[in-house]
Coordinates of C-alpha atoms in Angstrom, one line a residue:
M389 CA 50.7 -49.3 18.7
R390 CA 49.9 -47.1 15.7
T391 CA 51.3 -44.1 17.6
A392 CA 54.5 -45.9 18.5
L393 CA 55.0 -46.9 14.8
W394 CA 54.5 -43.2 13.8
F395 CA 57.1 -42.0 16.3
L396 CA 59.5 -44.8 15.1
A397 CA 59.1 -43.7 11.4
I398 CA 59.6 -40.1 12.2
F399 CA 62.7 -40.9 14.2
S400 CA 64.1 -43.1 11.4
I401 CA 63.5 -40.3 8.8
A402 CA 65.3 -37.8 11.1
V403 CA 68.3 -40.1 11.5
L404 CA 68.6 -40.8 7.7
S405 CA 68.2 -37.1 7.0
A406 CA 71.0 -36.2 9.4
L407 CA 73.3 -38.9 7.9
F408 CA 72.5 -37.8 4.4
A409 CA 72.7 -34.1 4.9
G410 CA 75.5 -34.1 7.4
N411 CA 78.3 -34.3 4.9
N412 CA 76.3 -33.2 1.8
D413 CA 75.1 -29.5 2.0
A414 CA 74.3 -29.3 -1.7
G415 CA 72.0 -32.3 -1.5
F416 CA 70.2 -30.9 1.5
V417 CA 69.5 -27.6 -0.3
L418 CA 68.3 -29.4 -3.4
L419 CA 66.0 -31.6 -1.2
Y420 CA 64.6 -28.5 0.5
F421 CA 63.7 -26.7 -2.7
A422 CA 62.2 -29.8 -4.2
L423 CA 59.9 -30.2 -1.2
R424 CA 58.9 -26.5 -1.4
A425 CA 58.2 -26.9 -5.1
L426 CA 56.0 -29.9 -4.4
S427 CA 54.2 -28.0 -1.7
V428 CA 53.4 -25.1 -4.0
L429 CA 52.3 -27.4 -6.8
F430 CA 49.9 -29.2 -4.5
A431 CA 48.5 -25.9 -3.2
L432 CA 47.8 -24.6 -6.7
P433 CA 44.2 -26.1 -7.0
K434 CA 43.2 -24.6 -3.7
Q435 CA 44.6 -21.2 -4.6
A436 CA 42.8 -21.4 -8.0
K437 CA 39.6 -22.2 -6.3
Q438 CA 40.0 -19.3 -3.9
W439 CA 40.8 -17.0 -6.7
R440 CA 37.7 -18.0 -8.7
S441 CA 35.6 -17.5 -5.5
L442 CA 37.1 -14.1 -5.0
Q443 CA 36.4 -13.0 -8.6
K444 CA 32.8 -14.1 -8.3
E445 CA 32.4 -12.3 -5.0
R446 CA 33.8 -9.1 -6.6
A447 CA 31.4 -9.5 -9.5
L448 CA 28.5 -10.0 -7.1
N449 CA 29.5 -6.9 -5.1
A450 CA 29.9 -4.9 -8.3
H451 CA 26.2 -5.8 -9.2
L452 CA 25.1 -4.6 -5.8
F453 CA 27.1 -1.4 -6.0
N454 CA 25.6 -0.7 -9.4
A455 CA 22.1 -1.4 -8.1
Q456 CA 22.6 1.1 -5.3
S457 CA 24.0 3.7 -7.6
H458 CA 21.1 3.3 -10.1
F459 CA 18.6 3.5 -7.2
M460 CA 20.1 6.7 -5.8
A461 CA 20.0 8.2 -9.3
G462 CA 16.3 7.3 -9.6
R463 CA 16.8 4.6 -12.3
Y464 CA 14.7 2.0 -10.5
L465 CA 14.4 -0.4 -13.4
R466 CA 18.1 -0.6 -13.8
A467 CA 18.6 -0.9 -10.0
R468 CA 16.2 -3.9 -9.9
K469 CA 17.9 -5.5 -12.9
A470 CA 21.3 -5.2 -11.3
A471 CA 20.1 -6.6 -8.0
L472 CA 18.4 -9.5 -9.8
A473 CA 21.7 -10.1 -11.7
A474 CA 23.5 -10.4 -8.3
L475 CA 20.9 -13.0 -7.2
D476 CA 21.2 -14.9 -10.5
M477 CA 24.9 -15.0 -10.1
D478 CA 24.6 -16.4 -6.6
K479 CA 22.4 -19.1 -8.0
A480 CA 24.6 -19.8 -11.1
M481 CA 27.6 -20.2 -8.9
G482 CA 26.2 -23.5 -7.6
D483 CA 25.1 -21.8 -4.4
V484 CA 28.7 -20.9 -3.6
L485 CA 27.6 -18.3 -1.1
G486 CA 25.8 -20.9 0.9
S487 CA 27.9 -23.9 0.1
K488 CA 28.9 -26.3 2.9
N489 CA 32.4 -26.5 1.4
S490 CA 34.5 -24.3 3.7
D491 CA 36.8 -23.5 0.7
N492 CA 34.0 -21.7 -1.1
R493 CA 31.8 -20.3 1.6
L494 CA 31.8 -16.5 2.1
E495 CA 31.5 -15.3 5.7
N496 CA 29.0 -12.6 4.8
A497 CA 27.0 -14.7 2.4
P498 CA 23.5 -14.4 4.1
Q499 CA 24.0 -10.6 4.5
L500 CA 24.9 -10.2 0.8
R501 CA 21.9 -12.2 -0.3
A502 CA 19.6 -10.2 2.1
L503 CA 20.9 -6.9 0.7
A504 CA 20.3 -8.0 -2.8
H505 CA 16.7 -8.9 -2.0
V506 CA 16.3 -5.6 -0.2
M507 CA 17.5 -3.7 -3.2
V508 CA 15.1 -5.5 -5.5
A509 CA 12.3 -4.7 -3.0
Q510 CA 13.3 -1.1 -2.7
S511 CA 13.2 -0.7 -6.5
A512 CA 9.9 -2.5 -6.8
H513 CA 8.4 -0.2 -4.1
A514 CA 9.6 2.9 -6.1
L515 CA 7.9 1.4 -9.1
Q516 CA 4.7 0.6 -7.2
D517 CA 5.1 -3.1 -7.8
K518 CA 3.9 -4.3 -4.4
V519 CA 3.8 -8.0 -5.4
V520 CA 7.5 -8.1 -6.2
R521 CA 8.3 -5.9 -3.3
D522 CA 6.6 -8.1 -0.7
E523 CA 8.1 -11.3 -2.3
H524 CA 11.7 -10.1 -2.0
L525 CA 11.0 -8.5 1.4
N526 CA 10.0 -11.9 2.7
L527 CA 13.0 -13.5 1.1
A528 CA 15.3 -11.0 2.7
L529 CA 13.9 -11.8 6.2
E530 CA 13.3 -15.5 5.9
H531 CA 16.9 -16.5 6.6
N532 CA 17.9 -17.2 10.2
N533 CA 21.6 -17.7 9.7
P534 CA 23.5 -16.4 12.7
K535 CA 26.2 -15.0 10.5
A536 CA 23.6 -12.6 8.9
S537 CA 24.0 -9.1 10.3
Q538 CA 21.3 -8.2 12.9
E539 CA 21.5 -4.6 11.7
T540 CA 20.6 -5.7 8.2
R541 CA 17.5 -7.5 9.5
E542 CA 16.5 -4.5 11.6
G543 CA 17.1 -2.1 8.8
T544 CA 14.9 -4.2 6.5
Q545 CA 12.1 -4.2 9.1
M546 CA 12.4 -0.4 9.3
L547 CA 12.2 -0.1 5.5
A548 CA 9.1 -2.3 5.6
A549 CA 7.6 0.1 8.1
Q550 CA 8.4 3.1 5.9
W551 CA 6.8 1.3 2.9
A552 CA 3.7 0.7 4.9
L553 CA 3.5 4.4 5.7
D554 CA 3.9 5.2 2.0
D555 CA 0.9 3.0 1.5
R556 CA -1.0 4.9 4.2
D557 CA -1.1 1.8 6.3
A558 CA -0.5 3.0 9.8
A559 CA -1.4 -0.3 11.5
G560 CA 1.0 -2.2 9.2
A561 CA 3.8 0.2 10.0
L562 CA 3.3 -0.2 13.7
R563 CA 3.3 -4.0 13.3
W564 CA 6.7 -3.9 11.7
L565 CA 8.0 -1.5 14.3
N566 CA 6.7 -3.7 17.1
V567 CA 8.9 -6.6 16.0
L568 CA 12.1 -4.6 16.3
S569 CA 14.4 -5.4 19.2
Q570 CA 14.1 -3.1 22.3
G571 CA 17.3 -1.3 21.4
A572 CA 16.4 -0.8 17.7
A573 CA 12.9 0.4 18.6
R574 CA 14.4 3.3 20.6
R575 CA 16.6 4.5 17.8
T576 CA 15.8 7.9 16.3
A577 CA 14.9 6.5 12.9
A578 CA 12.4 4.0 14.5
L579 CA 10.9 6.7 16.7
R580 CA 10.4 9.0 13.7
L581 CA 8.6 6.2 11.9
K582 CA 6.5 5.5 15.0
L583 CA 5.5 9.2 15.3
K584 CA 4.5 9.3 11.6
A585 CA 2.4 6.2 12.0
S586 CA 0.6 7.8 15.0
Q587 CA 0.0 10.9 12.9
L588 CA -1.3 8.8 10.0
D589 CA -3.7 7.0 12.4
H590 CA -5.5 10.4 12.8
F591 CA -4.6 10.5 16.5
N592 CA -7.1 8.3 18.2
A593 CA -6.9 8.1 22.0
H594 CA -4.2 5.3 21.9
S595 CA -2.2 6.8 19.1
L596 CA -2.1 10.2 20.8
S597 CA -0.6 8.7 23.9
V598 CA 1.9 6.8 21.8
A599 CA 2.8 9.9 19.8
L600 CA 3.3 12.0 22.9
E601 CA 5.7 9.4 24.5
T602 CA 7.5 9.0 21.1
T603 CA 7.9 12.8 20.8
R604 CA 9.3 13.0 24.3
L605 CA 11.9 10.4 23.4
L606 CA 12.8 12.2 20.1
A607 CA 13.1 15.5 22.0
K608 CA 15.4 13.7 24.5
H609 CA 17.5 12.4 21.6
R610 CA 17.6 16.0 20.2
A611 CA 16.0 14.8 16.9
F612 CA 14.2 18.1 16.7
S613 CA 15.2 21.6 17.5
N614 CA 13.9 22.9 20.9
T615 CA 11.3 25.1 19.2
A616 CA 10.0 22.3 17.0
S617 CA 9.9 19.7 19.8
E618 CA 8.0 22.2 22.1
S619 CA 5.6 23.0 19.4
L620 CA 4.9 19.4 18.6
L621 CA 4.5 18.4 22.2
R622 CA 2.2 21.4 22.8
S623 CA 0.0 20.4 19.9
L624 CA -0.2 16.8 21.0
V625 CA -1.0 17.7 24.6
T626 CA -3.6 20.2 23.5
R627 CA -5.3 17.6 21.3
M628 CA -5.4 15.1 24.2
L629 CA -6.9 17.7 26.5
S630 CA -9.5 18.7 24.0
D631 CA -10.5 15.0 23.4
A632 CA -11.3 14.5 27.1
H633 CA -15.1 13.9 27.5
D634 CA -15.4 14.4 31.3
V635 CA -13.6 15.9 34.2
A636 CA -12.1 12.6 35.3
Q637 CA -10.6 11.9 31.9
L638 CA -9.3 15.4 31.7
Q639 CA -7.6 15.1 35.1
T640 CA -6.1 11.7 34.1
V641 CA -4.5 13.4 31.0
W642 CA -3.3 16.3 33.2
R643 CA -1.7 13.9 35.7
G644 CA 0.1 12.1 32.9
L645 CA 1.9 15.3 31.8
D646 CA 5.4 16.0 32.9
A647 CA 6.0 18.8 35.4
D648 CA 7.6 21.0 32.8
E649 CA 4.7 20.4 30.4
R650 CA 2.2 21.5 33.1
K651 CA 4.2 24.7 33.6
Q652 CA 3.9 25.7 30.0
A653 CA 1.5 28.6 29.8
D654 CA -0.3 27.6 26.7
I655 CA -0.9 24.1 28.0
A656 CA -2.0 25.3 31.4
I657 CA -4.5 27.8 29.9
H658 CA -5.9 25.2 27.5
A659 CA -6.3 22.6 30.2
A660 CA -8.1 25.1 32.5
S661 CA -10.3 26.2 29.7
C662 CA -11.3 22.6 29.0
L663 CA -12.0 22.1 32.7
A664 CA -14.2 25.2 32.8
K665 CA -16.2 24.0 29.8
L666 CA -16.8 20.7 31.6
D667 CA -18.0 22.6 34.7
G668 CA -15.0 21.5 36.7
D669 CA -14.1 22.8 40.2
A670 CA -13.4 26.6 40.1
Q671 CA -10.5 26.3 42.6
Q672 CA -8.8 23.6 40.5
I673 CA -9.2 25.8 37.4
R674 CA -7.4 28.7 39.1
T675 CA -4.7 26.3 40.4
W676 CA -4.0 25.1 36.9
L677 CA -4.0 28.7 35.6
L678 CA -1.6 30.0 38.3
P679 CA 1.7 29.5 36.4
A680 CA 0.2 31.2 33.3
W681 CA -1.3 34.0 35.4
D682 CA 2.0 34.8 37.0
K683 CA 3.6 35.1 33.5
M684 CA 0.8 37.3 32.3
V685 CA 1.1 39.6 35.2
A686 CA 4.8 39.7 34.8
G687 CA 4.4 40.6 31.1
A688 CA 6.2 37.5 29.8
P689 CA 6.6 37.7 26.0
E690 CA 5.8 34.0 25.5
L691 CA 2.1 34.6 26.1
T692 CA 0.4 35.6 22.9
A693 CA -2.6 38.0 22.9
T694 CA -4.9 35.1 22.1
S695 CA -3.6 33.1 25.0
Q696 CA -4.1 36.0 27.4
V697 CA -7.7 36.4 26.2
I698 CA -8.5 32.7 26.8
L699 CA -6.9 33.0 30.2
V700 CA -9.0 36.0 31.1
Q701 CA -12.2 34.3 29.8
T702 CA -11.4 31.1 31.8
M703 CA -10.7 33.1 34.9
Q704 CA -14.0 35.0 34.4
A705 CA -15.8 31.7 34.5
T706 CA -14.7 31.2 38.1
L707 CA -15.6 34.6 39.4
T708 CA -18.8 33.6 41.2
A709 CA -16.9 31.1 43.3
M710 CA -13.7 33.2 43.8
D711 CA -12.3 33.6 47.3
D712 CA -10.9 36.8 48.7
N713 CA -7.3 35.8 48.1
W714 CA -7.8 35.5 44.3
F715 CA -9.9 38.7 44.2
A716 CA -7.0 40.5 45.8
K717 CA -4.6 39.0 43.3
I718 CA -6.7 40.3 40.4
E719 CA -7.1 43.7 42.0
Q720 CA -3.4 44.1 42.7
A721 CA -2.5 42.9 39.2
Q722 CA -4.7 45.6 37.7
I723 CA -3.2 48.3 39.9
N724 CA 0.4 47.2 39.0
N725 CA -0.5 47.2 35.2
P726 CA -2.9 50.2 34.7
R727 CA -2.3 50.1 30.9
D728 CA -3.4 46.5 30.5
A729 CA -7.0 46.6 29.2
R730 CA -7.5 42.9 29.7
L731 CA -6.6 43.1 33.4
Q732 CA -8.9 46.1 33.8
Y733 CA -11.7 44.1 32.2
L734 CA -11.1 41.1 34.4
A735 CA -11.0 43.3 37.6
G736 CA -14.2 45.1 36.5
M737 CA -16.0 41.8 35.9
A738 CA -14.7 40.6 39.3
C739 CA -16.1 43.7 41.0
K740 CA -19.4 43.2 39.2
A741 CA -19.6 39.6 40.4
R742 CA -19.1 40.9 44.0
K743 CA -21.7 43.6 43.5
L744 CA -19.2 46.4 43.7
W745 CA -21.2 48.3 41.1
G746 CA -19.4 51.6 41.1
K747 CA -15.9 50.2 40.9
A748 CA -17.0 47.7 38.2
Q749 CA -18.4 50.5 36.1
Q750 CA -15.3 52.6 36.5
L751 CA -13.0 49.8 35.4
L752 CA -15.2 48.5 32.6
Q753 CA -15.6 52.1 31.2
L754 CA -11.8 52.3 31.1
A755 CA -11.3 48.9 29.5
A756 CA -14.1 48.7 26.9
P757 CA -12.9 51.5 24.5
R758 CA -9.3 50.1 24.6
L759 CA -10.2 46.5 23.7
T760 CA -10.3 47.2 20.0
S761 CA -8.0 44.6 18.5
S762 CA -9.4 41.5 16.8
E763 CA -8.1 39.3 19.6
N764 CA -10.0 41.4 22.3
Q765 CA -13.3 41.7 20.4
S766 CA -15.0 39.0 22.5
L767 CA -13.9 40.8 25.7
Q768 CA -15.0 44.2 24.4
H769 CA -18.4 42.7 23.5
Q770 CA -18.8 41.3 27.1
A771 CA -17.6 44.6 28.6
W772 CA -20.3 46.6 26.7
I773 CA -23.0 44.1 27.8
A774 CA -21.9 44.4 31.4
L775 CA -21.9 48.2 31.2
A776 CA -25.4 48.1 29.7
E777 CA -26.7 45.9 32.5
L778 CA -25.2 48.3 35.1
A779 CA -26.8 51.3 33.4
E780 CA -30.2 49.6 33.4
Q781 CA -29.6 48.8 37.1
R782 CA -29.1 52.5 37.8
G783 CA -32.1 53.4 35.7
E784 CA -30.1 55.2 33.0
L785 CA -32.1 53.7 30.1
D786 CA -30.7 56.1 27.4
I787 CA -27.1 55.2 28.3
A788 CA -28.1 51.5 28.5
A789 CA -29.7 51.7 25.0
Q790 CA -26.6 53.2 23.6
T791 CA -24.4 50.7 25.3
W792 CA -26.5 47.8 24.1
K793 CA -26.2 49.2 20.6
K794 CA -22.4 49.1 20.9
A795 CA -22.5 45.5 22.1
A796 CA -24.8 44.6 19.2
L797 CA -22.4 46.0 16.6
L798 CA -19.7 43.6 17.9
G799 CA -22.0 40.6 18.3

């Protein structure tokens, strides 16, 4: 019934308007402008309210901009004061930013409030005021308004992780990073923080594994240069291999490496050296050494003199259980590289292990005087000892005494 009456009233107004305006154009125009004037007049309070809200929002943003500018300039007290002024304005506005009145509510109100709290917390952290920092950090995170930016929340959590690192609190930093969403946790900034936390944790068994995986992801994201990422990966892997307490643990670490990592000469040499120190299987030691051995024989520049010495010493530890195939490899490598004193030394020690006394003496006599560099000193020492033993075996005691003296000078 009410609907019918509304339609009847509208129809009546339409008929009267048509009758009145049909022969009175001036009256119609006057009525139109009068209605427009009334509409504008009734809209003035709403527009005034919107204007006041806009002015307050601009003032609030100005305080936040000032806080950011002061913080960037290192004026932390002024930055905190400006951010607190923004929060005070929010409160003085009668909670305009969070008002249920749709005419006053700002769409980004929770985000603005969170940013103001973050700025206060940042300034307090720079001023070593942990109480104020933690208070405003919690205030920035406590809101669950769906209109608050997720990026703002995640950024605040990353800042909290960074502050924990500044406080030398690795566990606290990892706790903040663990609450990040899966996508945020894989961002370069979060991965860098995770790596720093692992480094701060003095690289225990778990943190080493976390650091290695994090470094791999950072290298994949090209967060480091190729040289830097390779160096960092190599140092982490080397540390993990060195921390292995038995053969089984060492093999577990080795199997956990990528194929490309196992092919790196320095990593392979270090792994084989660790296995030799743990009295591991000689054949497995040589298998791990094979990629590095091939590079050494080929004269690859990536192998430093120190790495080559470690390779030779590790290979020497397997000579007593060496098969004919590997003996032939060593012999052929020495023939192909007659100027390489390290290969001559290794071939001589291999011949000595096989009781080829004459050939061993010949090769060691060629190698010993040439192993004079600081990197080769340990090899030269062992070469003189081997030559002294061979001289004693032949009954040449004078030569043996002289050779023992040379060895003693190096020992």
